[in-house]
Amino acid sequence: MTTTADLPVAVIGAGPTGLAAAAHLIEHGLEPLVLEAGPTAATAVAQWAHVRLFSTWGEVVDPAAEKLLAPTGWARPAPDSCPSGGEWAKQYLQPLADVLGDRVRLGARVTGVSRTGRDRIVDADRDQQPFVVHLTRADGGEERIFARAVIDASGTWATPSPAGGSGLPALGEKAAADRITYRVPDLKDPAVRARYASKRTAVIGSGASAFTALADLADVATSDTGAGTKSVWILRRGMSGSTFGGGTADQLPARGALGLAAKASVDEGHAHAVTGFRTEAIERDADGRLLLVGEDGRRLDPVDEVIVLTGFRPDLGFLDELRLGLDERLQAPTALAPLIDPNQHSCGTVYPHGHRELSHPEAGIYLVGMKSYGRAPTFLAMTGYEQVRSVAAALAGDREAADRVELTLPETGVCGGSGLFDDPAAAQGDTGGCCATPQPALIQLGTGAPETAGDEAPVGGCCSS
């Protein structure tokens, strides 16, 4: 007779945190089953393969995962070098998935999670029932699996926030999807570059990703084939002394460099800033170009393209039959939210946390990785690895290990993931590479900034933006 204890732990997502969770579960003698919606492991990371991380190889390889890889002859790349997303996926994440073998199921999109025979209303014997996970296969077929616990490491990359200033899509935003992107485009790709060269592009957002997009577009504008490339920078707030960050005084030099590059794009006339503008509608003119309409009635001149960089949010729909305890603002676990409030913390000042902060009223379900941060923008790979180490220990009944802190974050952990240090050598300081304090450098707009991304939506890099 099969009991709940004989069932696997379902891990949703084969990204960095999900694969690390599987490694830690195996270390504790528990059987993981990793469910990945995409066709390969780390599908989301592959979508920003051109991004170079600020985190070093020494910081983006999980210790338990490294132990699993060791018998295969795998060796960690130079610990002080910073991989791109593509290098991270090819040299570490895919080999880890290969070692896990049949424990990773690809093309398995989770559509619902509940307690067997219990919707969220029913109390009777609830905690004694196994979890039931519904999924859709790549061939369109449906099935269900049963699990003793569920670790949701699905990230937030697939659910970017909209252009609308109220948190909802602007009127007409969906209809204009052919001219809108929600990621910083890879302007080193000739086909992508041609979409924006000599065009007028609106960039909506005020974080590191927006800075990067402005710098990239300025780089196109100064190229031989980009004459006439212009940006309209849409800011929901007014401009102040802190709009562009701390510049050369920033303790995080790469973040300061991004701000300086964005400021240069404005100062040099490549970008025009529009402040206090909350997008209410997106319309088309007679030529098919887009008109942005603000909540205050302002109508901006037509643009050819729109880049929306307003953050990411978690997809909680398939968890609706579970009893989650989430902060009403961040949509992060209630006990974790005060520790990651972006008004108070950067990724380097978040206190290491584990199963207790990640727990919910529904026992046995954990949101980890970027998804655990809800709408908070800063996340470190090392934080995700510490989360799943603690959660795996708790599921195995080793409370002493689960409560033990085994992580020391760098005091100046770089928030924003990647940025303008495209040359790995330029990102290394005297105290340990990219997530230490790199030596500041004058950033030339002609260098071309890679996209800013995070661990899970970022799945990858140092933090999200």
Short mmCIF file of N, CA and C in Angstrom, two decimals, residues 19-28 61-71 74 76 92 96 99-100 385-386 388-389 392 406:
data_model
loop_
_atom_site.label_atom_id
_atom_site.label_comp_id
_atom_site.label_asym_id
_atom_site.label_seq_id
_atom_site.Cartn_x
_atom_site.Cartn_y
_atom_site.Cartn_z
N LEU A 19 16.17 22.97 -9.58
CA LEU A 19 17.16 21.89 -9.69
C LEU A 19 17.97 21.75 -8.41
N ALA A 20 18.29 22.88 -7.78
CA ALA A 20 18.99 22.81 -6.49
C ALA A 20 18.13 22.15 -5.43
N ALA A 21 16.82 22.43 -5.45
CA ALA A 21 15.91 21.79 -4.50
C ALA A 21 15.96 20.28 -4.66
N ALA A 22 15.96 19.81 -5.91
CA ALA A 22 16.03 18.36 -6.15
C ALA A 22 17.30 17.78 -5.58
N ALA A 23 18.42 18.47 -5.76
CA ALA A 23 19.70 17.98 -5.24
C ALA A 23 19.67 17.87 -3.72
N HIS A 24 19.11 18.86 -3.05
CA HIS A 24 19.05 18.84 -1.58
C HIS A 24 18.09 17.76 -1.08
N LEU A 25 17.00 17.54 -1.78
CA LEU A 25 16.07 16.47 -1.39
C LEU A 25 16.75 15.11 -1.47
N ILE A 26 17.49 14.88 -2.54
CA ILE A 26 18.21 13.61 -2.69
C ILE A 26 19.23 13.44 -1.57
N GLU A 27 19.89 14.53 -1.21
CA GLU A 27 20.88 14.47 -0.13
C GLU A 27 20.25 14.03 1.18
N HIS A 28 18.96 14.33 1.36
CA HIS A 28 18.25 13.96 2.58
C HIS A 28 17.48 12.65 2.43
N VAL A 61 26.58 28.22 -8.20
CA VAL A 61 26.57 26.76 -8.18
C VAL A 61 26.18 26.31 -6.78
N ASP A 62 25.12 25.54 -6.67
CA ASP A 62 24.65 25.07 -5.37
C ASP A 62 25.55 23.94 -4.87
N PRO A 63 25.92 23.95 -3.59
CA PRO A 63 26.83 22.91 -3.05
C PRO A 63 26.31 21.48 -3.20
N ALA A 64 25.03 21.26 -2.91
CA ALA A 64 24.49 19.90 -3.04
C ALA A 64 24.46 19.46 -4.50
N ALA A 65 24.17 20.40 -5.39
CA ALA A 65 24.17 20.09 -6.82
C ALA A 65 25.57 19.74 -7.29
N GLU A 66 26.56 20.46 -6.77
CA GLU A 66 27.95 20.18 -7.16
C GLU A 66 28.37 18.78 -6.74
N LYS A 67 27.87 18.31 -5.58
CA LYS A 67 28.18 16.96 -5.14
C LYS A 67 27.59 15.92 -6.08
N LEU A 68 26.38 16.18 -6.58
CA LEU A 68 25.76 15.26 -7.53
C LEU A 68 26.53 15.21 -8.85
N LEU A 69 27.07 16.36 -9.25
CA LEU A 69 27.78 16.44 -10.52
C LEU A 69 29.19 15.86 -10.45
N ALA A 70 29.79 15.87 -9.27
CA ALA A 70 31.20 15.48 -9.14
C ALA A 70 31.52 14.11 -9.73
N PRO A 71 30.70 13.06 -9.51
CA PRO A 71 31.06 11.74 -10.08
C PRO A 71 31.10 11.70 -11.60
N TRP A 74 32.40 16.53 -13.68
CA TRP A 74 32.11 17.95 -13.86
C TRP A 74 33.00 18.78 -12.95
N ARG A 76 33.69 22.87 -11.69
CA ARG A 76 33.19 24.24 -11.69
C ARG A 76 34.13 25.15 -12.49
N TYR A 92 26.20 24.30 -16.50
CA TYR A 92 25.85 23.86 -15.15
C TYR A 92 24.41 23.33 -15.05
N LEU A 96 23.27 19.37 -14.70
CA LEU A 96 22.62 18.98 -13.46
C LEU A 96 21.30 18.26 -13.76
N VAL A 99 22.02 14.72 -14.84
CA VAL A 99 22.33 13.83 -13.73
C VAL A 99 21.06 13.41 -13.01
N LEU A 100 20.11 14.32 -12.89
CA LEU A 100 18.85 13.99 -12.22
C LEU A 100 18.01 13.03 -13.06
N TYR A 385 19.33 29.13 -3.05
CA TYR A 385 19.97 27.89 -2.65
C TYR A 385 19.84 27.65 -1.15
N GLU A 386 19.96 28.72 -0.37
CA GLU A 386 19.79 28.59 1.07
C GLU A 386 18.34 28.25 1.42
N VAL A 388 16.16 26.45 -0.34
CA VAL A 388 15.83 25.04 -0.60
C VAL A 388 16.64 24.10 0.28
N ARG A 389 17.83 24.52 0.70
CA ARG A 389 18.57 23.70 1.66
C ARG A 389 17.76 23.55 2.94
N ALA A 392 14.36 21.51 2.29
CA ALA A 392 14.60 20.06 2.16
C ALA A 392 14.88 19.43 3.52
N GLU A 406 23.21 28.90 6.92
CA GLU A 406 24.44 28.48 6.26
C GLU A 406 24.77 29.40 5.09
#
